[in-house]
Amino acid sequence: MEVFLIRVLQFMLAISLLVLLHEGGHFFFAKLFGVRVDKFYLFFDWKFSLFKFKPKNSDTEYGIGWLPLGGYCKIAGMIDESFDTEQMKQPVQDYEFRAKPTWQRLLIMIGGVLVNFLLALFIYAQILFWWGDTYIPVKDMTLGMKFNQEAKSYGFKDGDILIGTDAKAFKDFSADLYRDISTAHRVDIIRDGKPMSITLPGELNLLGMLKADPSFVRPLLPAQVDSVLPNTPAAKIGMKAGDRIVALNDSVIDSYNEFVDQLARRADMLATATTAADSLKARTVVVAFGNDARIDTTEVTLTPDLKLGFTVKTFAALYKPTTIEYGFFESIPAGIKYGFHVLASYVDDMKYVFSAEGAKSLGGFGAIGSLFPPTWDWYMFWKMTAFLSIILAFMNILPIPALDGGHVLFLLYEMITRRKPSENFMIKAEYVGFGILILLMVFANLNDILRWLGYM
C-alpha cells in the first residue's frame, strides 16, 4: 500500500504541475491579447468543484475540480470542452477569442503546448546541471549480454560485448540500444576478446524486441549467490554466498538470466494449476549449486511466488558507472539536445501504436503511474515529469478536434483560405473529438485493468 501511495502522489504532483503550466500557457497569451478568461481550473468541475475563488475586479474564476482528468482554461468566445454554446449565440465582444486576429488566436492555442515543451527542455537541463549524466557504458559490460533465440538466429551469442552499429557507438543499456539495433545493418561486438560484426536486415520490429519474453537482449548476470535471505528455501538447503547455480531440473544454468527464464516457465505451470498437488509440483524443483570444491544437488520447494531466496550482485556492484558533469551554461544546450532526442524517439515509436501489439501496449493512468519509482526519488520524479511534459505537448498538438492541435488545424485552414469554419461545424467537431478522446481513454485504462487481471 505504501508503494502504491508514493506512486500515486508522484503521479498526481507531476500531472498537476503539467496541467497548471499547460493551461497557464493558454492563459498567458489570452491575457496578453486582451481576451477574457472566464475560468481557470485544475481538474474538471463537472456539477461541482472542491475549491473556487474569484479575486476582486477579476473576470476569472480560479478553482480545483473533483475529476482528476486534466484541467481547463475557459476562454470567452471560444468553442471548447465546456460546450458553452449559449455564449456563442450572443453578439461578438471585443474581449472574446473569436474577435481577435487569426495569428493571436493561433498563439493562444499553441501556448499550452509551447509551455510544456519548453518546460521539458528546462527540466532536462536542470537534471544535467544538478545530477549530471550517470550511466554504465555498454562497452564496459565485460560479462557481455544474454540473447533470446531470435537474436541468436541473426548470429549473436551469449557473452557477446556490444560495441555499436554502423551508425554510432552504443552508450548505455536503454531503449535507445534496442532502437539502434532495430535499424542497424551491422552491429559491432567483441566475442572471446576478438572484434567481430553481425549483419542485420536493418528493419527489426522494435516493439517485438522489447515485448519478447525473454527479451531480445539483456545484460548478462552471473548466477552467483551474493547473499542468502534467512528462513527461505535457499537457506534451508544450505546455499551460501559465493555459490553458483549450475542447473535447475534438467536445464543447465549459465547465468542468472537463464535461472529467471526457467522460473518463468514454472510460473506458467503454476498459473494453470487446478489442484494443490499441481501447485506443489510446479513449485518443486531440483537445483544444483556449489563452488569449485563441491556441487550439491537437492530437491526444494519454492515459495508461493516462486522464489528461492537469494540475491545476486547488482549492475552497480559489477560495473563502475561513468558520470558526465555539466556546468550551468553547458547544461542548457545538452538539455535541449536530450529533449529533442526524447521527442524524436517518441514520435518514431508512434508508428507501432497502429499495430495490434502496439494497441495492446497502450496504457492509462495505471501504466503511467507505474513508471514512477516505488520510493520518492527526486531525480526520477523530475525525469518522468519532463518525459510526460513532452508527451503532453506532442499529444495535444495532434490534429484531433477538442485538442489544441485540432483548433490549430482549423486556424491554419482559416489563415490559408481566408474562410472561417462555421460555429455549427466547430461545435460538431468538438463533440466528435471529445468522443474520440473518451474512447481512447477508456481503451487505454481498460488495457491497464486487463493487464492487472492477467489477461494481457
GROMACS .gro file of C-alpha atoms in nm:
model
  456
    1MET     CA    1   0.000   0.000   0.000
    2GLU     CA    2   0.288   0.237   0.081
    3VAL     CA    3   0.444   0.186  -0.264
    4PHE     CA    4   0.105   0.248  -0.427
    5LEU     CA    5   0.054   0.574  -0.234
    6ILE     CA    6   0.405   0.701  -0.315
    7ARG     CA    7   0.350   0.637  -0.685
    8VAL     CA    8   0.005   0.800  -0.676
    9LEU     CA    9   0.146   1.108  -0.502
   10GLN     CA   10   0.429   1.141  -0.754
   11PHE     CA   11   0.189   1.094  -1.045
   12MET     CA   12  -0.063   1.346  -0.909
   13LEU     CA   13   0.206   1.605  -0.834
   14ALA     CA   14   0.359   1.570  -1.181
   15ILE     CA   15   0.025   1.582  -1.364
   16SER     CA   16  -0.099   1.877  -1.156
   17LEU     CA   17   0.218   2.072  -1.234
   18LEU     CA   18   0.199   1.994  -1.606
   19VAL     CA   19  -0.173   2.073  -1.636
   20LEU     CA   20  -0.139   2.402  -1.447
   21LEU     CA   21   0.151   2.517  -1.665
   22HIS     CA   22  -0.016   2.393  -1.986
   23GLU     CA   23  -0.334   2.585  -1.912
   24GLY     CA   24  -0.117   2.871  -1.790
   25GLY     CA   25   0.029   2.893  -2.141
   26HIS     CA   26  -0.318   2.949  -2.287
   27PHE     CA   27  -0.396   3.192  -2.005
   28PHE     CA   28  -0.079   3.398  -2.064
   29PHE     CA   29  -0.141   3.458  -2.434
   30ALA     CA   30  -0.514   3.517  -2.378
   31LYS     CA   31  -0.438   3.790  -2.124
   32LEU     CA   32  -0.158   3.926  -2.345
   33PHE     CA   33  -0.405   3.988  -2.627
   34GLY     CA   34  -0.688   4.116  -2.405
   35VAL     CA   35  -0.905   3.804  -2.420
   36ARG     CA   36  -1.122   3.738  -2.115
   37VAL     CA   37  -1.069   3.410  -1.933
   38ASP     CA   38  -1.386   3.304  -1.751
   39LYS     CA   39  -1.245   3.002  -1.565
   40PHE     CA   40  -0.903   2.858  -1.483
   41TYR     CA   41  -0.931   2.512  -1.326
   42LEU     CA   42  -0.707   2.229  -1.219
   43PHE     CA   43  -0.913   1.912  -1.280
   44PHE     CA   44  -1.270   1.923  -1.407
   45ASP     CA   45  -1.555   2.069  -1.202
   46TRP     CA   46  -1.844   1.881  -1.360
   47LYS     CA   47  -2.150   1.958  -1.141
   48PHE     CA   48  -1.936   2.094  -0.853
   49SER     CA   49  -1.584   2.199  -0.752
   50LEU     CA   50  -1.370   2.127  -0.446
   51PHE     CA   51  -1.248   2.484  -0.424
   52LYS     CA   52  -1.302   2.808  -0.612
   53PHE     CA   53  -1.249   3.179  -0.574
   54LYS     CA   54  -1.279   3.493  -0.784
   55PRO     CA   55  -1.046   3.783  -0.700
   56LYS     CA   56  -1.197   4.128  -0.668
   57ASN     CA   57  -1.216   4.316  -1.002
   58SER     CA   58  -1.124   3.997  -1.190
   59ASP     CA   59  -1.323   3.826  -1.466
   60THR     CA   60  -1.162   3.490  -1.395
   61GLU     CA   61  -1.282   3.223  -1.153
   62TYR     CA   62  -1.000   3.003  -1.026
   63GLY     CA   63  -1.065   2.660  -0.879
   64ILE     CA   64  -0.993   2.291  -0.831
   65GLY     CA   65  -1.238   2.036  -0.968
   66TRP     CA   66  -1.307   1.691  -0.831
   67LEU     CA   67  -1.245   1.491  -1.152
   68PRO     CA   68  -0.866   1.449  -1.196
   69LEU     CA   69  -0.863   1.405  -1.574
   70GLY     CA   70  -0.673   1.722  -1.660
   71GLY     CA   71  -0.783   2.083  -1.635
   72TYR     CA   72  -0.910   2.367  -1.849
   73CYS     CA   73  -0.890   2.736  -1.921
   74LYS     CA   74  -1.234   2.861  -2.034
   75ILE     CA   75  -1.170   3.141  -2.280
   76ALA     CA   76  -1.457   3.374  -2.366
   77GLY     CA   77  -1.588   3.343  -2.720
   78MET     CA   78  -1.428   3.007  -2.793
   79ILE     CA   79  -1.581   2.666  -2.858
   80ASP     CA   80  -1.403   2.428  -2.621
   81GLU     CA   81  -1.466   2.133  -2.390
   82SER     CA   82  -1.712   2.341  -2.183
   83PHE     CA   83  -1.955   2.332  -2.482
   84ASP     CA   84  -2.090   2.675  -2.383
   85THR     CA   85  -2.297   2.728  -2.697
   86GLU     CA   86  -2.516   2.997  -2.537
   87GLN     CA   87  -2.225   3.239  -2.523
   88MET     CA   88  -2.161   3.184  -2.893
   89LYS     CA   89  -2.518   3.296  -2.975
   90GLN     CA   90  -2.452   3.642  -2.831
   91PRO     CA   91  -2.307   3.934  -3.032
   92VAL     CA   92  -1.929   3.929  -3.065
   93GLN     CA   93  -1.749   4.132  -2.796
   94ASP     CA   94  -1.404   4.290  -2.830
   95TYR     CA   95  -1.269   4.085  -2.537
   96GLU     CA   96  -1.367   3.750  -2.694
   97PHE     CA   97  -1.140   3.495  -2.858
   98ARG     CA   98  -1.343   3.498  -3.180
   99ALA     CA   99  -1.296   3.876  -3.213
  100LYS     CA  100  -0.917   3.856  -3.228
  101PRO     CA  101  -0.694   3.827  -3.540
  102THR     CA  102  -0.611   3.474  -3.651
  103TRP     CA  103  -0.243   3.498  -3.554
  104GLN     CA  104  -0.335   3.593  -3.198
  105ARG     CA  105  -0.583   3.307  -3.171
  106LEU     CA  106  -0.314   3.073  -3.305
  107LEU     CA  107  -0.067   3.180  -3.035
  108ILE     CA  108  -0.333   3.138  -2.767
  109MET     CA  109  -0.397   2.782  -2.886
  110ILE     CA  110  -0.032   2.674  -2.906
  111GLY     CA  111   0.051   2.843  -2.574
  112GLY     CA  112  -0.004   2.527  -2.369
  113VAL     CA  113   0.199   2.302  -2.596
  114LEU     CA  114   0.477   2.560  -2.612
  115VAL     CA  115   0.498   2.583  -2.232
  116ASN     CA  116   0.503   2.204  -2.192
  117PHE     CA  117   0.780   2.161  -2.446
  118LEU     CA  118   0.994   2.443  -2.304
  119LEU     CA  119   0.932   2.308  -1.954
  120ALA     CA  120   1.063   1.965  -2.055
  121LEU     CA  121   1.380   2.118  -2.202
  122PHE     CA  122   1.429   2.326  -1.888
  123ILE     CA  123   1.386   2.025  -1.657
  124TYR     CA  124   1.627   1.812  -1.862
  125ALA     CA  125   1.885   2.093  -1.847
  126GLN     CA  126   1.842   2.121  -1.469
  127ILE     CA  127   1.871   1.744  -1.425
  128LEU     CA  128   2.205   1.750  -1.609
  129PHE     CA  129   2.320   2.051  -1.406
  130TRP     CA  130   2.231   1.909  -1.063
  131TRP     CA  131   2.283   1.535  -1.114
  132GLY     CA  132   2.492   1.509  -1.429
  133ASP     CA  133   2.461   1.213  -1.664
  134THR     CA  134   2.549   0.886  -1.488
  135TYR     CA  135   2.544   0.559  -1.681
  136ILE     CA  136   2.730   0.232  -1.733
  137PRO     CA  137   2.884   0.224  -2.084
  138VAL     CA  138   2.772  -0.085  -2.275
  139LYS     CA  139   3.129  -0.150  -2.394
  140ASP     CA  140   3.237  -0.176  -2.028
  141MET     CA  141   2.988  -0.457  -1.957
  142THR     CA  142   3.264  -0.715  -1.985
  143LEU     CA  143   3.037  -1.009  -1.896
  144GLY     CA  144   2.852  -0.940  -2.218
  145MET     CA  145   2.487  -0.991  -2.299
  146LYS     CA  146   2.226  -1.265  -2.286
  147PHE     CA  147   2.027  -1.304  -2.609
  148ASN     CA  148   1.699  -1.474  -2.692
  149GLN     CA  149   1.651  -1.723  -2.977
  150GLU     CA  150   1.557  -1.457  -3.233
  151ALA     CA  151   1.879  -1.267  -3.163
  152LYS     CA  152   2.082  -1.586  -3.184
  153SER     CA  153   1.927  -1.660  -3.523
  154TYR     CA  154   2.098  -1.344  -3.652
  155GLY     CA  155   2.435  -1.462  -3.519
  156PHE     CA  156   2.456  -1.322  -3.165
  157LYS     CA  157   2.594  -1.547  -2.890
  158ASP     CA  158   2.558  -1.523  -2.514
  159GLY     CA  159   2.853  -1.331  -2.373
  160ASP     CA  160   2.900  -1.102  -2.676
  161ILE     CA  161   3.005  -0.749  -2.573
  162LEU     CA  162   2.813  -0.490  -2.775
  163ILE     CA  163   3.018  -0.200  -2.914
  164GLY     CA  164   2.797  -0.016  -3.164
  165THR     CA  165   2.626  -0.018  -3.502
  166ASP     CA  166   2.721   0.103  -3.848
  167ALA     CA  167   2.565   0.438  -3.743
  168LYS     CA  168   2.713   0.502  -3.398
  169ALA     CA  169   2.858   0.354  -3.081
  170PHE     CA  170   2.625   0.232  -2.807
  171LYS     CA  171   2.605   0.450  -2.497
  172ASP     CA  172   2.416   0.271  -2.220
  173PHE     CA  173   2.170  -0.016  -2.192
  174SER     CA  174   1.836   0.151  -2.257
  175ALA     CA  175   1.555   0.162  -2.511
  176ASP     CA  176   1.794   0.355  -2.737
  177LEU     CA  177   2.012   0.044  -2.766
  178TYR     CA  178   1.715  -0.159  -2.886
  179ARG     CA  179   1.619   0.122  -3.122
  180ASP     CA  180   1.972   0.136  -3.268
  181ILE     CA  181   1.985  -0.242  -3.318
  182SER     CA  182   1.642  -0.246  -3.483
  183THR     CA  183   1.756  -0.009  -3.759
  184ALA     CA  184   2.117  -0.133  -3.787
  185HIS     CA  185   2.264  -0.316  -4.085
  186ARG     CA  186   2.574  -0.402  -3.884
  187VAL     CA  187   2.639  -0.446  -3.512
  188ASP     CA  188   2.999  -0.448  -3.390
  189ILE     CA  189   3.079  -0.681  -3.100
  190ILE     CA  190   3.366  -0.837  -2.912
  191ARG     CA  191   3.349  -1.215  -2.881
  192ASP     CA  192   3.611  -1.406  -2.685
  193GLY     CA  193   3.834  -1.099  -2.692
  194LYS     CA  194   3.813  -1.057  -3.072
  195PRO     CA  195   3.626  -0.780  -3.259
  196MET     CA  196   3.352  -0.909  -3.492
  197SER     CA  197   3.046  -0.779  -3.676
  198ILE     CA  198   2.693  -0.916  -3.704
  199THR     CA  199   2.492  -0.839  -4.019
  200LEU     CA  200   2.129  -0.740  -3.962
  201PRO     CA  201   1.841  -0.658  -4.202
  202GLY     CA  202   1.802  -0.301  -4.071
  203GLU     CA  203   1.427  -0.331  -4.011
  204LEU     CA  204   1.371  -0.537  -3.697
  205ASN     CA  205   1.044  -0.482  -3.511
  206LEU     CA  206   1.136  -0.267  -3.211
  207LEU     CA  207   0.813  -0.337  -3.023
  208GLY     CA  208   0.857  -0.711  -3.075
  209MET     CA  209   1.215  -0.691  -2.948
  210LEU     CA  210   1.105  -0.513  -2.631
  211LYS     CA  211   0.798  -0.727  -2.563
  212ALA     CA  212   0.961  -1.064  -2.632
  213ASP     CA  213   0.990  -1.292  -2.328
  214PRO     CA  214   1.279  -1.332  -2.280
  215SER     CA  215   1.365  -1.001  -2.445
  216PHE     CA  216   1.593  -0.969  -2.747
  217VAL     CA  217   1.898  -0.873  -2.540
  218ARG     CA  218   1.977  -0.823  -2.170
  219PRO     CA  219   2.296  -0.762  -1.975
  220LEU     CA  220   2.427  -1.099  -1.861
  221LEU     CA  221   2.431  -1.151  -1.485
  222PRO     CA  222   2.629  -1.439  -1.336
  223ALA     CA  223   2.424  -1.695  -1.144
  224GLN     CA  224   2.637  -1.644  -0.836
  225VAL     CA  225   2.482  -1.600  -0.494
  226ASP     CA  226   2.562  -1.268  -0.329
  227SER     CA  227   2.355  -1.324  -0.016
  228VAL     CA  228   2.104  -1.577   0.118
  229LEU     CA  229   1.787  -1.449   0.282
  230PRO     CA  230   1.703  -1.608   0.619
  231ASN     CA  231   1.420  -1.860   0.654
  232THR     CA  232   1.397  -1.917   0.278
  233PRO     CA  233   1.424  -2.235   0.069
  234ALA     CA  234   1.782  -2.134  -0.023
  235ALA     CA  235   1.879  -2.109   0.345
  236LYS     CA  236   1.716  -2.444   0.426
  237ILE     CA  237   1.917  -2.633   0.162
  238GLY     CA  238   2.246  -2.481   0.280
  239MET     CA  239   2.311  -2.237  -0.004
  240LYS     CA  240   2.584  -1.986   0.082
  241ALA     CA  241   2.720  -1.658  -0.054
  242GLY     CA  242   2.964  -1.730  -0.338
  243ASP     CA  243   2.781  -2.043  -0.456
  244ARG     CA  244   2.689  -2.072  -0.824
  245ILE     CA  245   2.360  -2.210  -0.958
  246VAL     CA  246   2.469  -2.462  -1.221
  247ALA     CA  247   2.144  -2.646  -1.303
  248LEU     CA  248   1.770  -2.633  -1.246
  249ASN     CA  249   1.594  -2.962  -1.310
  250ASP     CA  250   1.740  -3.082  -1.641
  251SER     CA  251   1.845  -2.738  -1.765
  252VAL     CA  252   2.199  -2.605  -1.744
  253ILE     CA  253   2.211  -2.262  -1.581
  254ASP     CA  254   2.480  -2.044  -1.740
  255SER     CA  255   2.360  -1.711  -1.597
  256TYR     CA  256   2.112  -1.559  -1.357
  257ASN     CA  257   1.913  -1.456  -1.667
  258GLU     CA  258   1.868  -1.824  -1.757
  259PHE     CA  259   1.767  -1.904  -1.399
  260VAL     CA  260   1.495  -1.635  -1.413
  261ASP     CA  261   1.377  -1.766  -1.753
  262GLN     CA  262   1.342  -2.118  -1.614
  263LEU     CA  263   1.139  -1.991  -1.318
  264ALA     CA  264   0.914  -1.803  -1.563
  265ARG     CA  265   0.828  -2.138  -1.720
  266ARG     CA  266   0.735  -2.268  -1.375
  267ALA     CA  267   0.512  -1.962  -1.337
  268ASP     CA  268   0.319  -2.072  -1.646
  269MET     CA  269   0.273  -2.417  -1.487
  270LEU     CA  270   0.159  -2.259  -1.161
  271ALA     CA  271  -0.091  -2.036  -1.341
  272THR     CA  272  -0.262  -2.340  -1.496
  273ALA     CA  273  -0.258  -2.549  -1.176
  274THR     CA  274  -0.606  -2.658  -1.067
  275THR     CA  275  -0.524  -2.857  -0.752
  276ALA     CA  276  -0.293  -2.822  -0.453
  277ALA     CA  277  -0.091  -3.114  -0.588
  278ASP     CA  278  -0.045  -2.937  -0.922
  279SER     CA  279   0.068  -2.621  -0.745
  280LEU     CA  280   0.315  -2.814  -0.531
  281LYS     CA  281   0.452  -2.987  -0.841
  282ALA     CA  282   0.505  -2.652  -1.016
  283ARG     CA  283   0.690  -2.517  -0.711
  284THR     CA  284   0.910  -2.821  -0.663
  285VAL     CA  285   1.245  -2.817  -0.848
  286VAL     CA  286   1.582  -2.988  -0.836
  287VAL     CA  287   1.862  -2.736  -0.805
  288ALA     CA  288   2.236  -2.792  -0.839
  289PHE     CA  289   2.464  -2.535  -0.676
  290GLY     CA  290   2.811  -2.505  -0.529
  291ASN     CA  291   3.164  -2.389  -0.597
  292ASP     CA  292   3.489  -2.525  -0.737
  293ALA     CA  293   3.524  -2.762  -0.441
  294ARG     CA  294   3.170  -2.906  -0.430
  295ILE     CA  295   2.840  -2.930  -0.616
  296ASP     CA  296   2.522  -3.012  -0.421
  297THR     CA  297   2.205  -3.134  -0.589
  298THR     CA  298   1.883  -3.127  -0.394
  299GLU     CA  299   1.507  -3.106  -0.435
  300VAL     CA  300   1.348  -2.794  -0.296
  301THR     CA  301   1.003  -2.635  -0.283
  302LEU     CA  302   0.999  -2.271  -0.390
  303THR     CA  303   0.794  -2.004  -0.214
  304PRO     CA  304   0.437  -1.943  -0.340
  305ASP     CA  305   0.572  -1.660  -0.559
  306LEU     CA  306   0.841  -1.897  -0.696
  307LYS     CA  307   1.139  -1.752  -0.511
  308LEU     CA  308   1.440  -1.950  -0.392
  309GLY     CA  309   1.556  -1.677  -0.156
  310PHE     CA  310   1.892  -1.543  -0.266
  311THR     CA  311   2.024  -1.225  -0.425
  312VAL     CA  312   2.288  -1.161  -0.691
  313LYS     CA  313   2.512  -0.861  -0.741
  314THR     CA  314   2.355  -0.555  -0.898
  315PHE     CA  315   2.495  -0.379  -1.204
  316ALA     CA  316   2.626  -0.106  -0.977
  317ALA     CA  317   2.830  -0.367  -0.788
  318LEU     CA  318   2.955  -0.534  -1.106
  319TYR     CA  319   3.046  -0.227  -1.309
  320LYS     CA  320   3.176   0.119  -1.234
  321PRO     CA  321   2.941   0.388  -1.369
  322THR     CA  322   3.058   0.687  -1.573
  323THR     CA  323   2.940   1.036  -1.475
  324ILE     CA  324   2.950   1.339  -1.704
  325GLU     CA  325   2.908   1.664  -1.513
  326TYR     CA  326   2.771   1.985  -1.665
  327GLY     CA  327   2.814   2.347  -1.568
  328PHE     CA  328   2.505   2.569  -1.571
  329PHE     CA  329   2.562   2.707  -1.921
  330GLU     CA  330   2.677   2.368  -2.055
  331SER     CA  331   2.359   2.203  -1.926
  332ILE     CA  332   2.129   2.423  -2.137
  333PRO     CA  333   2.231   2.303  -2.488
  334ALA     CA  334   2.281   1.950  -2.353
  335GLY     CA  335   1.929   1.951  -2.205
  336ILE     CA  336   1.781   2.088  -2.528
  337LYS     CA  337   1.960   1.819  -2.731
  338TYR     CA  338   1.840   1.547  -2.496
  339GLY     CA  339   1.482   1.677  -2.502
  340PHE     CA  340   1.472   1.679  -2.882
  341HIS     CA  341   1.612   1.325  -2.882
  342VAL     CA  342   1.336   1.208  -2.646
  343LEU     CA  343   1.071   1.375  -2.864
  344ALA     CA  344   1.212   1.226  -3.187
  345SER     CA  345   1.226   0.878  -3.033
  346TYR     CA  346   0.869   0.905  -2.903
  347VAL     CA  347   0.737   1.026  -3.239
  348ASP     CA  348   0.924   0.748  -3.421
  349ASP     CA  349   0.777   0.485  -3.187
  350MET     CA  350   0.422   0.611  -3.251
  351LYS     CA  351   0.406   0.402  -3.568
  352TYR     CA  352   0.374   0.090  -3.353
  353VAL     CA  353   0.052   0.222  -3.193
  354PHE     CA  354  -0.132   0.138  -3.516
  355SER     CA  355  -0.035  -0.231  -3.496
  356ALA     CA  356  -0.227  -0.494  -3.297
  357GLU     CA  357   0.056  -0.537  -3.047
  358GLY     CA  358   0.103  -0.162  -3.023
  359ALA     CA  359  -0.264  -0.110  -2.939
  360LYS     CA  360  -0.231  -0.365  -2.659
  361SER     CA  361   0.068  -0.172  -2.527
  362LEU     CA  362  -0.135   0.145  -2.475
  363GLY     CA  363  -0.170   0.227  -2.108
  364GLY     CA  364  -0.383   0.458  -1.898
  365PHE     CA  365  -0.334   0.619  -1.560
  366GLY     CA  366  -0.217   0.293  -1.401
  367ALA     CA  367   0.053   0.234  -1.662
  368ILE     CA  368   0.176   0.593  -1.636
  369GLY     CA  369   0.175   0.583  -1.256
  370SER     CA  370   0.377   0.260  -1.253
  371LEU     CA  371   0.658   0.439  -1.439
  372PHE     CA  372   0.733   0.636  -1.122
  373PRO     CA  373   0.974   0.469  -0.873
  374PRO     CA  374   0.836   0.286  -0.564
  375THR     CA  375   1.033   0.522  -0.336
  376TRP     CA  376   1.039   0.901  -0.353
  377ASP     CA  377   1.331   0.988  -0.579
  378TRP     CA  378   1.354   1.350  -0.696
  379TYR     CA  379   1.586   1.261  -0.984
  380MET     CA  380   1.342   1.007  -1.126
  381PHE     CA  381   1.044   1.230  -1.043
  382TRP     CA  382   1.178   1.519  -1.250
  383LYS     CA  383   1.293   1.290  -1.529
  384MET     CA  384   0.945   1.136  -1.553
  385THR     CA  385   0.782   1.479  -1.528
  386ALA     CA  386   0.991   1.606  -1.820
  387PHE     CA  387   0.903   1.296  -2.024
  388LEU     CA  388   0.531   1.336  -1.951
  389SER     CA  389   0.556   1.705  -2.040
  390ILE     CA  390   0.691   1.613  -2.384
  391ILE     CA  391   0.418   1.351  -2.429
  392LEU     CA  392   0.151   1.603  -2.325
  393ALA     CA  393   0.289   1.858  -2.571
  394PHE     CA  394   0.301   1.609  -2.858
  395MET     CA  395  -0.040   1.453  -2.791
  396ASN     CA  396  -0.206   1.795  -2.759
  397ILE     CA  397  -0.071   1.919  -3.091
  398LEU     CA  398  -0.218   1.623  -3.281
  399PRO     CA  399  -0.483   1.748  -3.529
  400ILE     CA  400  -0.776   1.598  -3.338
  401PRO     CA  401  -1.080   1.819  -3.266
  402ALA     CA  402  -1.107   1.902  -2.892
  403LEU     CA  403  -0.727   1.901  -2.867
  404ASP     CA  404  -0.515   2.211  -2.919
  405GLY     CA  405  -0.393   2.062  -3.246
  406GLY     CA  406  -0.749   2.042  -3.376
  407HIS     CA  407  -0.804   2.411  -3.311
  408VAL     CA  408  -0.465   2.490  -3.469
  409LEU     CA  409  -0.566   2.291  -3.779
  410PHE     CA  410  -0.885   2.493  -3.822
  411LEU     CA  411  -0.698   2.820  -3.762
  412LEU     CA  412  -0.439   2.728  -4.027
  413TYR     CA  413  -0.726   2.648  -4.264
  414GLU     CA  414  -0.869   2.992  -4.191
  415MET     CA  415  -0.534   3.164  -4.248
  416ILE     CA  416  -0.481   2.988  -4.582
  417THR     CA  417  -0.833   3.008  -4.725
  418ARG     CA  418  -0.942   3.333  -4.556
  419ARG     CA  419  -1.260   3.147  -4.465
  420LYS     CA  420  -1.364   3.077  -4.108
  421PRO     CA  421  -1.533   2.742  -4.031
  422SER     CA  422  -1.890   2.790  -3.915
  423GLU     CA  423  -1.965   2.777  -3.544
  424ASN     CA  424  -2.207   2.489  -3.604
  425PHE     CA  425  -1.925   2.292  -3.770
  426MET     CA  426  -1.685   2.375  -3.483
  427ILE     CA  427  -1.936   2.259  -3.222
  428LYS     CA  428  -1.991   1.927  -3.402
  429ALA     CA  429  -1.616   1.880  -3.448
  430GLU     CA  430  -1.563   1.943  -3.077
  431TYR     CA  431  -1.820   1.676  -2.989
  432VAL     CA  432  -1.658   1.426  -3.227
  433GLY     CA  433  -1.310   1.499  -3.097
  434PHE     CA  434  -1.422   1.477  -2.735
  435GLY     CA  435  -1.587   1.143  -2.810
  436ILE     CA  436  -1.265   1.012  -2.966
  437LEU     CA  437  -1.065   1.119  -2.661
  438ILE     CA  438  -1.310   0.949  -2.423
  439LEU     CA  439  -1.292   0.625  -2.626
  440LEU     CA  440  -0.910   0.634  -2.627
  441MET     CA  441  -0.905   0.697  -2.252
  442VAL     CA  442  -1.145   0.409  -2.186
  443PHE     CA  443  -0.946   0.177  -2.415
  444ALA     CA  444  -0.610   0.265  -2.254
  445ASN     CA  445  -0.740   0.225  -1.898
  446LEU     CA  446  -0.919  -0.099  -1.992
  447ASN     CA  447  -0.577  -0.230  -2.105
  448ASP     CA  448  -0.446  -0.146  -1.758
  449ILE     CA  449  -0.728  -0.343  -1.596
  450LEU     CA  450  -0.678  -0.643  -1.825
  451ARG     CA  451  -0.303  -0.644  -1.753
  452TRP     CA  452  -0.375  -0.625  -1.379
  453LEU     CA  453  -0.614  -0.921  -1.410
  454GLY     CA  454  -0.354  -1.117  -1.607
  455TYR     CA  455  -0.540  -1.132  -1.939
  456MET     CA  456  -0.273  -0.935  -2.131
   0.00000   0.00000   0.00000
